[in-house]
PDB file of C-alpha atoms in Angstrom:
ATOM      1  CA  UNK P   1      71.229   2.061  19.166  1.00  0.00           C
ATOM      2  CA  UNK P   2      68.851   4.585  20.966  1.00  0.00           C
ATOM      3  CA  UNK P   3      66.939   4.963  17.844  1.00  0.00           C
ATOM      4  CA  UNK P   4      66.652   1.028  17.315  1.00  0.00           C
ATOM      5  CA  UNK P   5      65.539   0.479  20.981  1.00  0.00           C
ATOM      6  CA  UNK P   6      63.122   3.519  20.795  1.00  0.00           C
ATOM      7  CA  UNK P   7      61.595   2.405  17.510  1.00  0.00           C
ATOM      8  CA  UNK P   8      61.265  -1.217  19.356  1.00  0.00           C
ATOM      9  CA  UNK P   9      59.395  -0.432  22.412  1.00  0.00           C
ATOM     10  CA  UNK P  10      57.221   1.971  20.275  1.00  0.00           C
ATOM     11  CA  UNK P  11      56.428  -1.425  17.693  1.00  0.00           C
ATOM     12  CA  UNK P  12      56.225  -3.381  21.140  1.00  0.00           C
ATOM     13  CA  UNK P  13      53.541  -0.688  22.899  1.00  0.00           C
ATOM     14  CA  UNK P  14      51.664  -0.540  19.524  1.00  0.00           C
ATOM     15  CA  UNK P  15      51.545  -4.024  18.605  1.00  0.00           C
ATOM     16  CA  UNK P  16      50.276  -5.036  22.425  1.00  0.00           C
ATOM     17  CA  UNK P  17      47.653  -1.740  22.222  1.00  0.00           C
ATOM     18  CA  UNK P  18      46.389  -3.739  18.881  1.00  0.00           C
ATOM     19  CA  UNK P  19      46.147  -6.721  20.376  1.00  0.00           C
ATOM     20  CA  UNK P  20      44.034  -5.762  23.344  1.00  0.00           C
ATOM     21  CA  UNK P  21      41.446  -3.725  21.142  1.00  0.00           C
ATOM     22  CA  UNK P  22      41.081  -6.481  18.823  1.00  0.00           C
ATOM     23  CA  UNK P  23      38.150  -8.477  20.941  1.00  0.00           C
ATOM     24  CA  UNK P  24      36.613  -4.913  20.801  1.00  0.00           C
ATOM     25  CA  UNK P  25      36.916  -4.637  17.079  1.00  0.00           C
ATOM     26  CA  UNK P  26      35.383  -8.555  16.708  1.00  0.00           C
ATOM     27  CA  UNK P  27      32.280  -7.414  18.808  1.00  0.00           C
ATOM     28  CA  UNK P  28      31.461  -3.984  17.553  1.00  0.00           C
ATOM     29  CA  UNK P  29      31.791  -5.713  14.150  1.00  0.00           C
ATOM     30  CA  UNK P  30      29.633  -8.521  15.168  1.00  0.00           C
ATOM     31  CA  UNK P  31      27.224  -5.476  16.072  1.00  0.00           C
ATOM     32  CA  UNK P  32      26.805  -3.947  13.103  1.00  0.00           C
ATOM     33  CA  UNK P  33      26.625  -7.120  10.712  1.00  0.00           C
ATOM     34  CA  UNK P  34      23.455  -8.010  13.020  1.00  0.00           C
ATOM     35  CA  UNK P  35      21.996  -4.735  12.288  1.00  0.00           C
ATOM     36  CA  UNK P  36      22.668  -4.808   8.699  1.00  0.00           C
ATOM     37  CA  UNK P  37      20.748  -8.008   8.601  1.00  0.00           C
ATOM     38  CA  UNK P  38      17.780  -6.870  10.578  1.00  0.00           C
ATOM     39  CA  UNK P  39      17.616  -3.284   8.174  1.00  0.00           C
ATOM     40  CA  UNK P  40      18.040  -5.443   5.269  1.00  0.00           C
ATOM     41  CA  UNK P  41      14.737  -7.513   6.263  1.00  0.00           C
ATOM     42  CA  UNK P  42      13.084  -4.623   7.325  1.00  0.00           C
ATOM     43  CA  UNK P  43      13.824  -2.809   4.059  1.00  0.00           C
ATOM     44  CA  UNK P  44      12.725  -6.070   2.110  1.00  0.00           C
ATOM     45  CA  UNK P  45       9.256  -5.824   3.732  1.00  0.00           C
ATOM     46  CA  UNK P  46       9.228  -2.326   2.907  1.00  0.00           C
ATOM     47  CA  UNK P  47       9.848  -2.795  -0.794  1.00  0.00           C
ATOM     48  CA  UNK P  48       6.800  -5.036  -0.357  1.00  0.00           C
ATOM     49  CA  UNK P  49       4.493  -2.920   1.041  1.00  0.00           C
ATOM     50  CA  UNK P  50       5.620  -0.649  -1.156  1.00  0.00           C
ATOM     51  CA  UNK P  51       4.473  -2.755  -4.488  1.00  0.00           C
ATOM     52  CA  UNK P  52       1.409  -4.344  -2.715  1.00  0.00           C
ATOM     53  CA  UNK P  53       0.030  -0.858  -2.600  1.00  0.00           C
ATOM     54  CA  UNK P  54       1.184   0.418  -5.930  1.00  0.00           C
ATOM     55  CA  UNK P  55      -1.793   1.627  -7.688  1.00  0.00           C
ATOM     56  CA  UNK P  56      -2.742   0.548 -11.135  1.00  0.00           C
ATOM     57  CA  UNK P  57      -5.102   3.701 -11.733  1.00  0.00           C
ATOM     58  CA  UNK P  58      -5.446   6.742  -9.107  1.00  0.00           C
ATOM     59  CA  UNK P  59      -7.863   9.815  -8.920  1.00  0.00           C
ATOM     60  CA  UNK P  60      -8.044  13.009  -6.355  1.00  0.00           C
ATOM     61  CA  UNK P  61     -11.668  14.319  -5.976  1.00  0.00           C
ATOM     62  CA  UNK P  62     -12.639  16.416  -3.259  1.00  0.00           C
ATOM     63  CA  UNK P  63      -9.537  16.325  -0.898  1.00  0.00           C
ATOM     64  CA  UNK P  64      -9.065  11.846  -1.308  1.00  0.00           C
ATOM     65  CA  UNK P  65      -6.972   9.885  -3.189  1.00  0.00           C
ATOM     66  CA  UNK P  66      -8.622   6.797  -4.885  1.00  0.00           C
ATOM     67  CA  UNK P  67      -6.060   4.395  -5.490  1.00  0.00           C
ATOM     68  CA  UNK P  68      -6.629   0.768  -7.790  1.00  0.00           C
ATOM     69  CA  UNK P  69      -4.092  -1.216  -6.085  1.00  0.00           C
ATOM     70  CA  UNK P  70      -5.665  -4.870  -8.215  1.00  0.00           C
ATOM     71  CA  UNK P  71      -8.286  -6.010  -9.758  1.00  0.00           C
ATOM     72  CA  UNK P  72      -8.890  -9.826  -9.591  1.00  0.00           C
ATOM     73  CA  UNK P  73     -11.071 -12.360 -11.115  1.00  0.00           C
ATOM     74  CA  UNK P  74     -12.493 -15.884  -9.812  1.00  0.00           C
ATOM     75  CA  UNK P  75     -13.156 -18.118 -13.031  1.00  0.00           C
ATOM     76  CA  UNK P  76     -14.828 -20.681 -10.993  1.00  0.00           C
ATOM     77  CA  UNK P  77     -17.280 -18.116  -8.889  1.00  0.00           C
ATOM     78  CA  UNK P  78     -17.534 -15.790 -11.741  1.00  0.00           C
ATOM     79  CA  UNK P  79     -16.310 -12.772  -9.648  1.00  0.00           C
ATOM     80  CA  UNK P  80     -14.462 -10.092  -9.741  1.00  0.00           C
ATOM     81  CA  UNK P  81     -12.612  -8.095  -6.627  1.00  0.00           C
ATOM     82  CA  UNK P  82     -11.889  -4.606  -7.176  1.00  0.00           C
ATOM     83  CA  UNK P  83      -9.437  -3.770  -4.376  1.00  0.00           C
ATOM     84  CA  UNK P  84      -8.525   0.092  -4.077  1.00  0.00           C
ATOM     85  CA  UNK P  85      -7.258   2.733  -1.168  1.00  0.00           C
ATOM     86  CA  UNK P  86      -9.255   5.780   0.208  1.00  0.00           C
ATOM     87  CA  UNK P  87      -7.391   8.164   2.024  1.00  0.00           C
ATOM     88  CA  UNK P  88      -8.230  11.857   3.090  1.00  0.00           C
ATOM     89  CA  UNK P  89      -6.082  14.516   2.230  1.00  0.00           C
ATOM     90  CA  UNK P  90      -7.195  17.270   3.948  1.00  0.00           C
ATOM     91  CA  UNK P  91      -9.074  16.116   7.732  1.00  0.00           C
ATOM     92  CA  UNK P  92     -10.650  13.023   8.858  1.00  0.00           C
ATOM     93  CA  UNK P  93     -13.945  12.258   7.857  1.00  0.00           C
ATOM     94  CA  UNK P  94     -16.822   9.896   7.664  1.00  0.00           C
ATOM     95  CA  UNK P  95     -17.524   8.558   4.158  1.00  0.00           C
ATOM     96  CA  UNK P  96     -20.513   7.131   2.065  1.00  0.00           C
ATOM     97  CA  UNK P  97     -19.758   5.421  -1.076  1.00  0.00           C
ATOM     98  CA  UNK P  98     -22.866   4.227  -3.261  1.00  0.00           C
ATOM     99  CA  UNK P  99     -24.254   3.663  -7.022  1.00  0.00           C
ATOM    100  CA  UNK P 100     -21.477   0.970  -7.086  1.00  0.00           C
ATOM    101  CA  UNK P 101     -21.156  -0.315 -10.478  1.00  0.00           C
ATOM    102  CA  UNK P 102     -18.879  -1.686 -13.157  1.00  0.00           C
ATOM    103  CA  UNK P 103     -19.134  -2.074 -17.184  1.00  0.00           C
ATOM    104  CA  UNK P 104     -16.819  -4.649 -18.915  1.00  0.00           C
ATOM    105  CA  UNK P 105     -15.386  -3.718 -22.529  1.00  0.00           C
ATOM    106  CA  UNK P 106     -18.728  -5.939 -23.855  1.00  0.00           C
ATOM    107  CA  UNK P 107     -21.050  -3.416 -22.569  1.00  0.00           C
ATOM    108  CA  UNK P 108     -22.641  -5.616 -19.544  1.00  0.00           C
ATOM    109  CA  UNK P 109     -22.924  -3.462 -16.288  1.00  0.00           C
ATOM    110  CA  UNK P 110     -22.337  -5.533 -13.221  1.00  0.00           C
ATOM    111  CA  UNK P 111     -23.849  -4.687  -9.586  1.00  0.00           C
ATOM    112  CA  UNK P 112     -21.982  -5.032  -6.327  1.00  0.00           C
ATOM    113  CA  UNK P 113     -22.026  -8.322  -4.262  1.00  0.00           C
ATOM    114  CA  UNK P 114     -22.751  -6.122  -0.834  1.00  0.00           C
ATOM    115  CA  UNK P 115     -21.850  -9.520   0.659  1.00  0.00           C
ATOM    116  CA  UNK P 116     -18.463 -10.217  -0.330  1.00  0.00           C
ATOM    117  CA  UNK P 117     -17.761  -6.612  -0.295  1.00  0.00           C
ATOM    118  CA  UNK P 118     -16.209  -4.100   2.222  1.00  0.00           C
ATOM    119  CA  UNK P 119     -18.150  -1.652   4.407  1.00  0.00           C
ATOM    120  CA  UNK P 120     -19.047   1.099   1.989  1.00  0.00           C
ATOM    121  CA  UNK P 121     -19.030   3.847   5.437  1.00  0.00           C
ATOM    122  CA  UNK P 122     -15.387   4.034   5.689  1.00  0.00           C
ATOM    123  CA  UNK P 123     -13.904   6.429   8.221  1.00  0.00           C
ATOM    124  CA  UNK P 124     -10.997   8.377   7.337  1.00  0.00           C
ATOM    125  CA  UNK P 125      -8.507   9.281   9.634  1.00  0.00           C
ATOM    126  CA  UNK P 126      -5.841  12.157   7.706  1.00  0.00           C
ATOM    127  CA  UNK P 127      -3.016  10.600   5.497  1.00  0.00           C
ATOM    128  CA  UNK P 128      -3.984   6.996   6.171  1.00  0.00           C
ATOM    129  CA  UNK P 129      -5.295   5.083   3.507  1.00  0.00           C
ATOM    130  CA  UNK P 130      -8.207   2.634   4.153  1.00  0.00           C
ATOM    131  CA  UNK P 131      -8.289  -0.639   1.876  1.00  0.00           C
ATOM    132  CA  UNK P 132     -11.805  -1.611   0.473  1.00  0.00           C
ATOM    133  CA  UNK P 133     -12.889  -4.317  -1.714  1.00  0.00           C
ATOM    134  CA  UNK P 134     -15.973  -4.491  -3.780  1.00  0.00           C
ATOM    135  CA  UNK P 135     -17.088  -8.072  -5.744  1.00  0.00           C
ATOM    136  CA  UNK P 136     -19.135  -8.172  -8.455  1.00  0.00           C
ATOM    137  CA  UNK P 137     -20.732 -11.556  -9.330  1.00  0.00           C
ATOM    138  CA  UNK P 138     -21.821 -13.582 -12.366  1.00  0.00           C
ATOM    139  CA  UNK P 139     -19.638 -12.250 -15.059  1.00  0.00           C
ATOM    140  CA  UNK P 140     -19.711 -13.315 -18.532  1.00  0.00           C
ATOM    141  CA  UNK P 141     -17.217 -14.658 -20.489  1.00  0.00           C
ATOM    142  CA  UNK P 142     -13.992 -13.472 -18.080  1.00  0.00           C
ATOM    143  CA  UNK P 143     -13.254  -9.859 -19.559  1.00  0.00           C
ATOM    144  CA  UNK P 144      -9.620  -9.254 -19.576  1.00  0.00           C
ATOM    145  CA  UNK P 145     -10.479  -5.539 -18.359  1.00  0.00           C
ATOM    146  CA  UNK P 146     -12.934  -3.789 -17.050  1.00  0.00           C
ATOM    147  CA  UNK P 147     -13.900  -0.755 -19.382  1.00  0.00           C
ATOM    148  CA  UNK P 148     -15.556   1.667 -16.248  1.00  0.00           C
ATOM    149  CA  UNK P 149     -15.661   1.169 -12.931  1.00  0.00           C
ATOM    150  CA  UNK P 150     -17.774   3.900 -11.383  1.00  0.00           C
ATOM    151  CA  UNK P 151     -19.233   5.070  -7.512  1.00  0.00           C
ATOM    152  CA  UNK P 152     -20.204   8.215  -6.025  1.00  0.00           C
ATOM    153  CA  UNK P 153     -18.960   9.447  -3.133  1.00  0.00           C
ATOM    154  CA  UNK P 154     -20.185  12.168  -0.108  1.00  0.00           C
ATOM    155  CA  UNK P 155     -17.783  13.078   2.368  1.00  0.00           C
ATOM    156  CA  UNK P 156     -18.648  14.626   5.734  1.00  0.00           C
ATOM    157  CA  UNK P 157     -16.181  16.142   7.940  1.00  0.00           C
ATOM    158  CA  UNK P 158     -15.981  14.609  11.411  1.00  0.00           C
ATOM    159  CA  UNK P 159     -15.703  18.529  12.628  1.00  0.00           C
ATOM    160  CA  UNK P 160     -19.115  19.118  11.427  1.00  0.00           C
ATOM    161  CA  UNK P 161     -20.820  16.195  10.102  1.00  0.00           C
ATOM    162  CA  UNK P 162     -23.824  18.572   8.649  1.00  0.00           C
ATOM    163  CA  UNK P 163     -21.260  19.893   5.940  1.00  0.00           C
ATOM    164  CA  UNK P 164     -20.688  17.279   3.122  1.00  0.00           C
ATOM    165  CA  UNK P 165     -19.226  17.144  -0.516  1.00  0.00           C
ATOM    166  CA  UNK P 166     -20.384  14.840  -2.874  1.00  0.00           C
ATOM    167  CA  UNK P 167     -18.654  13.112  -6.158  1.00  0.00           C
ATOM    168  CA  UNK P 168     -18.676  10.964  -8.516  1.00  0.00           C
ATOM    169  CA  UNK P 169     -15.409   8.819  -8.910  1.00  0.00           C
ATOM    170  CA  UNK P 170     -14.585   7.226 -12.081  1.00  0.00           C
ATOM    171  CA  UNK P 171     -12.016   4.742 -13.358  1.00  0.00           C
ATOM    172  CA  UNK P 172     -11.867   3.603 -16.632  1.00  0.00           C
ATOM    173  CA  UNK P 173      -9.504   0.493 -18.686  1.00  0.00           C
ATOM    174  CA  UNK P 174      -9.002  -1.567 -15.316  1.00  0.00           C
ATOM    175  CA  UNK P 175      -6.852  -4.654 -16.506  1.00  0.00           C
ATOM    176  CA  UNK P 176      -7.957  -7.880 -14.294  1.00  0.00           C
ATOM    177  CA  UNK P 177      -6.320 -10.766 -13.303  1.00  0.00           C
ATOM    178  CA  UNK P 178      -7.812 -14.135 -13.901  1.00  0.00           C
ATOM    179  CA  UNK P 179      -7.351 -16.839 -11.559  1.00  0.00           C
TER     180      UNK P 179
END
């Protein structure tokens, strides 16, 4: 009988301990289904990011990373945006980027649009990419890809801008998209 009325108070003590911890439970679980909602947006939008700037074509030359991220043609301007990432590797620096040109897989060689184009001074802070864009206007016949797309480069260290390294950057079989 001792057993059967020990055994009942302890059911009775846990059952009521359950009970009051059970609002507890309902907001801590609340809590964390909020918070898996808000990392799974912010994880969506990071996947995004993530294949926005996913490069077609990439080169390294001199301490930066050239990056095609897209390459997009206007049938009814007859343009074409080459969008791509600069980022320095190795220190900031100031950049120059001239001799901007591009050959489709017909031979024509196409001149920058200064224009509709980006800044070609970028500044480059260390590990941070920059976007530019360059357009190239009046193309013939809407080339499915671009055979060479082609620029050279001279970096200057913001340390000492009297030091510079120059070079040529290259990027060749650049498929565009028509629109």
């Amino acid at each position: 009988m001792k057993k059967t009325l020990l055994l009942f108070a302890l059911s009775f003590v846990t059952f009521g301990y359950t009970q009051t911890n059970c609002e507890e439970v309902k907001k801590e679980n609340e809590n964390l289904q909020s918070l898996k909602k808000a990392l799974t947006s912010e994880n969506e939008y990071l996947k995004k990011i993530l294949d926005i700037n996913k490069p077609m074509l990439e080169t390294e030359k001199e301490n930066s990373a050239f990056k095609i991220t897209k390459a997009v043609g206007n049938t009814k301007d007859k343009t074409i945006a080459i969008t791509f990432l600069v980022e320095s590797l190795d220190e900031n620096k100031k950049m120059t980027i001239e001799d901007i040109s591009m050959v489709d897989v017909e031979g024509n060689e196409y001149k920058i649009d200064f224009f509709k184009s980006s800044n070609p001074y970028p500044e480059l802070s260390l590990n941070v990419p920059v976007k530019l864009n360059f357009s190239f206007k009046d193309i013939d016949e809407n080339p499915l890809f671009i055979k060479m797309f082609r620029f050279k480069t001279t970096a200057q260290p913001q340390r000492n801008l009297f030091e510079s390294k120059k070079s040529f950057i290259e990027f060749r079989d650049i498929k565009v998209i028509w629109n």
